[in-house]
PDB file of C-alpha atoms in Angstrom:
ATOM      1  CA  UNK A   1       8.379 -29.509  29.144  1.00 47.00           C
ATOM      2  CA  UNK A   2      10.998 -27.928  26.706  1.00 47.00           C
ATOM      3  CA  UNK A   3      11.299 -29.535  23.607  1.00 53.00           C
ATOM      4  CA  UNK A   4      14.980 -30.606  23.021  1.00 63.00           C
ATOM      5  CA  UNK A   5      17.217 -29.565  20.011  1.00 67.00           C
ATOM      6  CA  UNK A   6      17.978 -32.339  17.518  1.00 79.00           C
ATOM      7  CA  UNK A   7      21.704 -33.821  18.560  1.00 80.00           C
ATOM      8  CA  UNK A   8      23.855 -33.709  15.633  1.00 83.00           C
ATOM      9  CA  UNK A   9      27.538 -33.864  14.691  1.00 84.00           C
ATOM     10  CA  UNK A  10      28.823 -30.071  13.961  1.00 88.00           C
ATOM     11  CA  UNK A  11      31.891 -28.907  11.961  1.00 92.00           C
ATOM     12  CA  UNK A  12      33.750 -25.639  13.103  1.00 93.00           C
ATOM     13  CA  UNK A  13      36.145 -24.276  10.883  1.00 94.00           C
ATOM     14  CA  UNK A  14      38.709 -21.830  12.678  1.00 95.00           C
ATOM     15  CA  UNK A  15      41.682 -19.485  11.836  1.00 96.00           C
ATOM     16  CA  UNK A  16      43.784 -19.036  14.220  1.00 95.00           C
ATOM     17  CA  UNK A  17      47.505 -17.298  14.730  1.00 94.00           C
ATOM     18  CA  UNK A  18      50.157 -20.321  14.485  1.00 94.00           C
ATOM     19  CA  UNK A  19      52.356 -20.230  17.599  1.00 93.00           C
ATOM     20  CA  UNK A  20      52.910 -21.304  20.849  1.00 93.00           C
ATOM     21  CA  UNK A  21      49.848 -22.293  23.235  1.00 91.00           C
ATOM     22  CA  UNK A  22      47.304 -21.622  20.283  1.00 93.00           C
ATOM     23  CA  UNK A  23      46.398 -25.320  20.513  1.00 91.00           C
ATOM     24  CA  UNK A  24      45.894 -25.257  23.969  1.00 91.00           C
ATOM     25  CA  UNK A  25      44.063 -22.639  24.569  1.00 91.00           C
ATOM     26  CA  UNK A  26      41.518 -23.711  22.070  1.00 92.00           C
ATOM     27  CA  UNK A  27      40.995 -27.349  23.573  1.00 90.00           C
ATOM     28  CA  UNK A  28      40.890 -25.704  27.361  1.00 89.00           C
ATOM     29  CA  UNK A  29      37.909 -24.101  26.077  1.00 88.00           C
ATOM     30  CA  UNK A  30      36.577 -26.810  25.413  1.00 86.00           C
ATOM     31  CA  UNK A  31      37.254 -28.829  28.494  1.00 85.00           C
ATOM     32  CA  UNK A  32      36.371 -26.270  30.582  1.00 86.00           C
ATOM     33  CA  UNK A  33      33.143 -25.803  29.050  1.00 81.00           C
ATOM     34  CA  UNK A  34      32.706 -29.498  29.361  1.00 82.00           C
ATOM     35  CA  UNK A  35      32.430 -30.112  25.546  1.00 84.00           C
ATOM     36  CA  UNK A  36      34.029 -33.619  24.352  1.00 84.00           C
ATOM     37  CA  UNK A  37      35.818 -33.330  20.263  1.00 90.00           C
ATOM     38  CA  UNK A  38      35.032 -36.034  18.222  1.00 90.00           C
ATOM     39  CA  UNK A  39      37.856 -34.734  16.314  1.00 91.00           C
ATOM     40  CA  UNK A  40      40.299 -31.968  15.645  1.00 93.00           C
ATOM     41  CA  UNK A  41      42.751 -31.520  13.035  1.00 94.00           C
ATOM     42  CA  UNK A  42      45.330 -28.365  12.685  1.00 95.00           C
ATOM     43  CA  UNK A  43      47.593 -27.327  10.253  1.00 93.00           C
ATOM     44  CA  UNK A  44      49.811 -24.058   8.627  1.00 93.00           C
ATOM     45  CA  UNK A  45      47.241 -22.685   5.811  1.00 92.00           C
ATOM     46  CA  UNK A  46      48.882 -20.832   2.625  1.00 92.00           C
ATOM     47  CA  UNK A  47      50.239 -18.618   4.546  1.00 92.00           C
ATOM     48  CA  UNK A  48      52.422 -19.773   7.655  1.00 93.00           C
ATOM     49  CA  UNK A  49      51.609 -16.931  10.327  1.00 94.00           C
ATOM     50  CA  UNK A  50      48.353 -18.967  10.184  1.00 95.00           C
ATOM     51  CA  UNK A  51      46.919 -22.049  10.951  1.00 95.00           C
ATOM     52  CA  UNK A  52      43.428 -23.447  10.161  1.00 95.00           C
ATOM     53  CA  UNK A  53      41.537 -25.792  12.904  1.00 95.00           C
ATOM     54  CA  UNK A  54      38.606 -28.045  11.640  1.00 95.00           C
ATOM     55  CA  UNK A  55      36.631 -29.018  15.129  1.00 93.00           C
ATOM     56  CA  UNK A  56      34.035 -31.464  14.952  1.00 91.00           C
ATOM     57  CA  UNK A  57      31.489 -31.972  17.973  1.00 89.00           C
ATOM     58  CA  UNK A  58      28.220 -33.797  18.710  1.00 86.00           C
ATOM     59  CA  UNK A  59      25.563 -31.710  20.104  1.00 81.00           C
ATOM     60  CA  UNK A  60      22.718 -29.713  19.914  1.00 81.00           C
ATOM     61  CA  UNK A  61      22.746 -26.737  17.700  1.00 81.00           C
ATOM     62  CA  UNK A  62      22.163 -24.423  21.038  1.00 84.00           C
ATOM     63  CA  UNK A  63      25.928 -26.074  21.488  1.00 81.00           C
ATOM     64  CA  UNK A  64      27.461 -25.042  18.577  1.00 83.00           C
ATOM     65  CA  UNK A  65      26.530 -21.291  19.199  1.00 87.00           C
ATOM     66  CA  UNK A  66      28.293 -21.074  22.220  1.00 87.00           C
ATOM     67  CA  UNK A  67      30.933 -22.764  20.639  1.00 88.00           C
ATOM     68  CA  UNK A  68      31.344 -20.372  17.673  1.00 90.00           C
ATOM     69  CA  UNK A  69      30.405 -17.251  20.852  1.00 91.00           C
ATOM     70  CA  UNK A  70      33.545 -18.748  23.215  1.00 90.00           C
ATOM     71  CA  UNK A  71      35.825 -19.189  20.729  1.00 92.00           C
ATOM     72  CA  UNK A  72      35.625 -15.714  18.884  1.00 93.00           C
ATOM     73  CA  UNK A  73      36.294 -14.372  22.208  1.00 92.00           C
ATOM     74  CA  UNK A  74      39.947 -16.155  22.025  1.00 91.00           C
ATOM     75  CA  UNK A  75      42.863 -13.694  21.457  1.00 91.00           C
ATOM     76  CA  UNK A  76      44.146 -15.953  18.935  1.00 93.00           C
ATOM     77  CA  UNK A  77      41.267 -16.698  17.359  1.00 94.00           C
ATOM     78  CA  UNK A  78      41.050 -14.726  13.672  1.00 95.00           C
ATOM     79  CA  UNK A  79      38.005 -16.062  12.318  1.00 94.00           C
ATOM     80  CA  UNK A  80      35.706 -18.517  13.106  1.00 94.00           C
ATOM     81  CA  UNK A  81      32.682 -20.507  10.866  1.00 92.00           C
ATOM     82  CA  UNK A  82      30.148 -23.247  11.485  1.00 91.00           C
ATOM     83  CA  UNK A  83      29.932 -25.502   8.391  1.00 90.00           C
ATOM     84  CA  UNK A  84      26.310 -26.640   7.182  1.00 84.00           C
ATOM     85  CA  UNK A  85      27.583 -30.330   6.421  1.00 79.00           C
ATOM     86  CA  UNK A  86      24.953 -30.678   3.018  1.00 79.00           C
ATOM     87  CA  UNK A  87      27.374 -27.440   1.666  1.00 83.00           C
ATOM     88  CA  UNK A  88      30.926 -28.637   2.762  1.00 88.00           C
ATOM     89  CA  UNK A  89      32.917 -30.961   1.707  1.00 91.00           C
ATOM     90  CA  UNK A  90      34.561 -33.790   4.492  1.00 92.00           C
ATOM     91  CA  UNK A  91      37.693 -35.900   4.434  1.00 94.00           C
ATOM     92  CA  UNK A  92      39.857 -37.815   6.963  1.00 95.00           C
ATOM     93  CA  UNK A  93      42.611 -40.061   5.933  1.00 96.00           C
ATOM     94  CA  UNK A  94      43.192 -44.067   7.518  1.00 97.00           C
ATOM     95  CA  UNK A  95      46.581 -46.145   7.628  1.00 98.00           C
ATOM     96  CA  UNK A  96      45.220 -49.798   8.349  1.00 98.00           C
ATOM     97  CA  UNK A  97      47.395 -52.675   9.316  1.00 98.00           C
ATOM     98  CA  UNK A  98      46.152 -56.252   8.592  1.00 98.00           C
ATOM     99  CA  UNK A  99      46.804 -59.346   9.301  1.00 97.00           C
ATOM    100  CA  UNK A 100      47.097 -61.307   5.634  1.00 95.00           C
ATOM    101  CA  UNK A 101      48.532 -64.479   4.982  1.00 93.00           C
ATOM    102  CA  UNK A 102      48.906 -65.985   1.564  1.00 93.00           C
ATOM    103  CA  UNK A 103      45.466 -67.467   2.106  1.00 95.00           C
ATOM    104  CA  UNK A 104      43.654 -64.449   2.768  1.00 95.00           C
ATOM    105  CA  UNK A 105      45.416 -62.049   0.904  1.00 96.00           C
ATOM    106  CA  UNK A 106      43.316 -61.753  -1.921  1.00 96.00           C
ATOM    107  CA  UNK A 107      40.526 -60.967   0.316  1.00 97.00           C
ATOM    108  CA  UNK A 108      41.743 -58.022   1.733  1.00 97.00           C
ATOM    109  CA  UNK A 109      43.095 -56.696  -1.553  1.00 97.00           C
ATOM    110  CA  UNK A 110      39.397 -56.943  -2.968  1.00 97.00           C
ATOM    111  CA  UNK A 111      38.307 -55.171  -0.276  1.00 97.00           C
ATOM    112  CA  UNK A 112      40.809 -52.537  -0.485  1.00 97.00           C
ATOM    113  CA  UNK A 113      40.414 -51.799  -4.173  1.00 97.00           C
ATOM    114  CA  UNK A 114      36.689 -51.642  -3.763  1.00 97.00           C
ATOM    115  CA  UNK A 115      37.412 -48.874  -1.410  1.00 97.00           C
ATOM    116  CA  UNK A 116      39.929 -46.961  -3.591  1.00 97.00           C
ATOM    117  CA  UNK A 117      42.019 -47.912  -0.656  1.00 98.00           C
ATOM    118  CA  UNK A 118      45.855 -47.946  -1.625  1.00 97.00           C
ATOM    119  CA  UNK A 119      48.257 -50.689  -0.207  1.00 97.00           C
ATOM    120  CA  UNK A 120      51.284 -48.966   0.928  1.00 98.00           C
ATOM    121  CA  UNK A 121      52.950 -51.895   3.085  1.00 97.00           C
ATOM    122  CA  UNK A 122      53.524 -55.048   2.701  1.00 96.00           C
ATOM    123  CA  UNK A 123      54.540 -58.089   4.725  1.00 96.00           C
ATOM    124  CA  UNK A 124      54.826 -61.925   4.829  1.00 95.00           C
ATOM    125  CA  UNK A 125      51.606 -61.746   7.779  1.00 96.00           C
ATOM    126  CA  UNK A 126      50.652 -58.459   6.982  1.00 97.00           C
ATOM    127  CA  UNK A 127      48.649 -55.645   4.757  1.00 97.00           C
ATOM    128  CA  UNK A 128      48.858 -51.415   5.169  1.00 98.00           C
ATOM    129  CA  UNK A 129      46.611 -50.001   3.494  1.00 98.00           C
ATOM    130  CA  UNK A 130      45.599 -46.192   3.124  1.00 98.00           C
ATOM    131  CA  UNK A 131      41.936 -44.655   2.606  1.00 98.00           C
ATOM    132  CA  UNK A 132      41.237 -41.309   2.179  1.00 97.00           C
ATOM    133  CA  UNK A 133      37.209 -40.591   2.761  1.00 95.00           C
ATOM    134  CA  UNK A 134      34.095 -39.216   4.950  1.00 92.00           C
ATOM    135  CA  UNK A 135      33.865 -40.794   8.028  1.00 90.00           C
ATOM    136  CA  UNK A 136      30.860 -43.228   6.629  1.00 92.00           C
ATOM    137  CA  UNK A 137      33.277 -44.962   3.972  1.00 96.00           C
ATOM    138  CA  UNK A 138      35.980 -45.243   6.397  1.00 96.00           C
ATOM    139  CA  UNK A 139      33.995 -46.868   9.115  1.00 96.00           C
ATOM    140  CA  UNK A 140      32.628 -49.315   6.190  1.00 97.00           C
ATOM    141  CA  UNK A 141      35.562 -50.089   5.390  1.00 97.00           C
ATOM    142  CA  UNK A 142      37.169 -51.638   8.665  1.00 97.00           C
ATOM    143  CA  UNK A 143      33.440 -53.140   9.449  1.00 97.00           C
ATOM    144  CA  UNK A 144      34.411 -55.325   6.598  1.00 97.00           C
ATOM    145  CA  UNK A 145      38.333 -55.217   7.405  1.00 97.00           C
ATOM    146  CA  UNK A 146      37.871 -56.286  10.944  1.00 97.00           C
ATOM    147  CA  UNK A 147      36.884 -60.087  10.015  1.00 97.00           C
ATOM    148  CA  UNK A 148      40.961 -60.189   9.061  1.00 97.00           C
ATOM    149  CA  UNK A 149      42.281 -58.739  12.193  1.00 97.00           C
ATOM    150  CA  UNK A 150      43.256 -55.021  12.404  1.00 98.00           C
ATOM    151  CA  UNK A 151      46.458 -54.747  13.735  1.00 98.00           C
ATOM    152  CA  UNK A 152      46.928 -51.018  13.756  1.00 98.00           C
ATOM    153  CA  UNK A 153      44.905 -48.186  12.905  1.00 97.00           C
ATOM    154  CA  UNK A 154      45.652 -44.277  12.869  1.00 97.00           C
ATOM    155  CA  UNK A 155      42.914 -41.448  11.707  1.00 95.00           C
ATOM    156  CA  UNK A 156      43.648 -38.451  11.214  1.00 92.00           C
ATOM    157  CA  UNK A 157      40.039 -36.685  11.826  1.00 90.00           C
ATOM    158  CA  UNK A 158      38.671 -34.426   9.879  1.00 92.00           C
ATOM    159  CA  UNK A 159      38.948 -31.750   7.434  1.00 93.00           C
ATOM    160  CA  UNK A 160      36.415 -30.054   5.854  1.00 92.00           C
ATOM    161  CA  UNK A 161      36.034 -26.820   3.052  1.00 91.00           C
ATOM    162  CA  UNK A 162      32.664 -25.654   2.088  1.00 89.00           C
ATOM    163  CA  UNK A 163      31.877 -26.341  -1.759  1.00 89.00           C
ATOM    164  CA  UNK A 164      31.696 -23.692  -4.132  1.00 87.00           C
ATOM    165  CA  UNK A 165      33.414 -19.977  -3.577  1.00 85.00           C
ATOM    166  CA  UNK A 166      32.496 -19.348   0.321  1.00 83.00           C
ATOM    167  CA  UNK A 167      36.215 -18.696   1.688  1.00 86.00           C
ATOM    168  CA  UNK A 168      36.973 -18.570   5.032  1.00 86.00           C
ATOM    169  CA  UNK A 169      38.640 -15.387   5.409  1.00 79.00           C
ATOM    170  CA  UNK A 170      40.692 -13.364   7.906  1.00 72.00           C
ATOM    171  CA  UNK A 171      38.289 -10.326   8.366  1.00 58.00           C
ATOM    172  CA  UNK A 172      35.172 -12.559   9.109  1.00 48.00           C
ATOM    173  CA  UNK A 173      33.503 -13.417  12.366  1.00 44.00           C
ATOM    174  CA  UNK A 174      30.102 -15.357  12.289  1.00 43.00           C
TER     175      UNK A 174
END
């Protein structure tokens, strides 16, 4: 029997032109391929001809070479990277509504400051707070939130650079 590949979470970083359909094409290669995102994020880079994708997916590492093979074959595509996560660096950003009442007010501010979290909104019933974070500090955070009642919640997935001076750049292809 074949031995199976360890199932991890994987990080693509991808350059891609910025205009019309970019997006879609991307995610219809995934769906067709029958690949599920955990998360994607997209914005303009430094320069605005450009945008930067970070992709993140849960597989095998068998998955995220065909990944990296499909989408270098995109027209769009400019460059494409897998990022090791012990050499990258990984943030996503939280807005948290909670319910808080003068009684347990307190609570959820303690909890908030103990997360660096930063209270941007505030009611007579309710808290909104922001955390910025890796995906493990965010989740701890509303497993310790939820007791309160979360009202709302919006992530925006990840982003991720590698540490030191590896640079995605527009000439390479991995």
């Amino acid at each position: 029997m074949a031995k199976k590949g360890l199932i991890k979470q994987h990080v693509v970083a991808v350059l891609v032109e910025n205009r019309a359909g970019t997006l879609s094409r991307v995610s219809g290669l995934f769906s067709r391929r029958g690949f599920n995102i955990d998360s994607l994020t997209v914005g303009e880079t430094e320069d605005a001809s450009i945008s930067r994708m970070t992709i993140a997916v849960t597989g095998e590492e068998r998955i995220l070479e065909q990944i990296i093979k499909q989408l270098e074959k995109l027209v769009d595509v400019i460059s494409v990277r897998g990022l090791d996560s012990s050499s990258c660096l990984r943030r996503e950003i939280m807005l948290v509504k909670i319910a808080a009442d003068e009684t347990n007010r307190p609570a959820v501010l303690e909890i908030a400051g103990i997360f660096r979290a930063r209270v941007v909104d505030v009611s007579q019933t309710t808290i909104t707070v922001e955390a910025t974070g890796n995906m493990e500090k965010l989740n701890g955070f509303l497993l310790l939130l939820r007791p309160y009642g979360i009202l709302e919640l919006a992530r925006t997935g990840m982003v991720a650079l590698e540490r030191g001076a590896s640079v995605l750049s527009l000439k390479e292809t991995v």
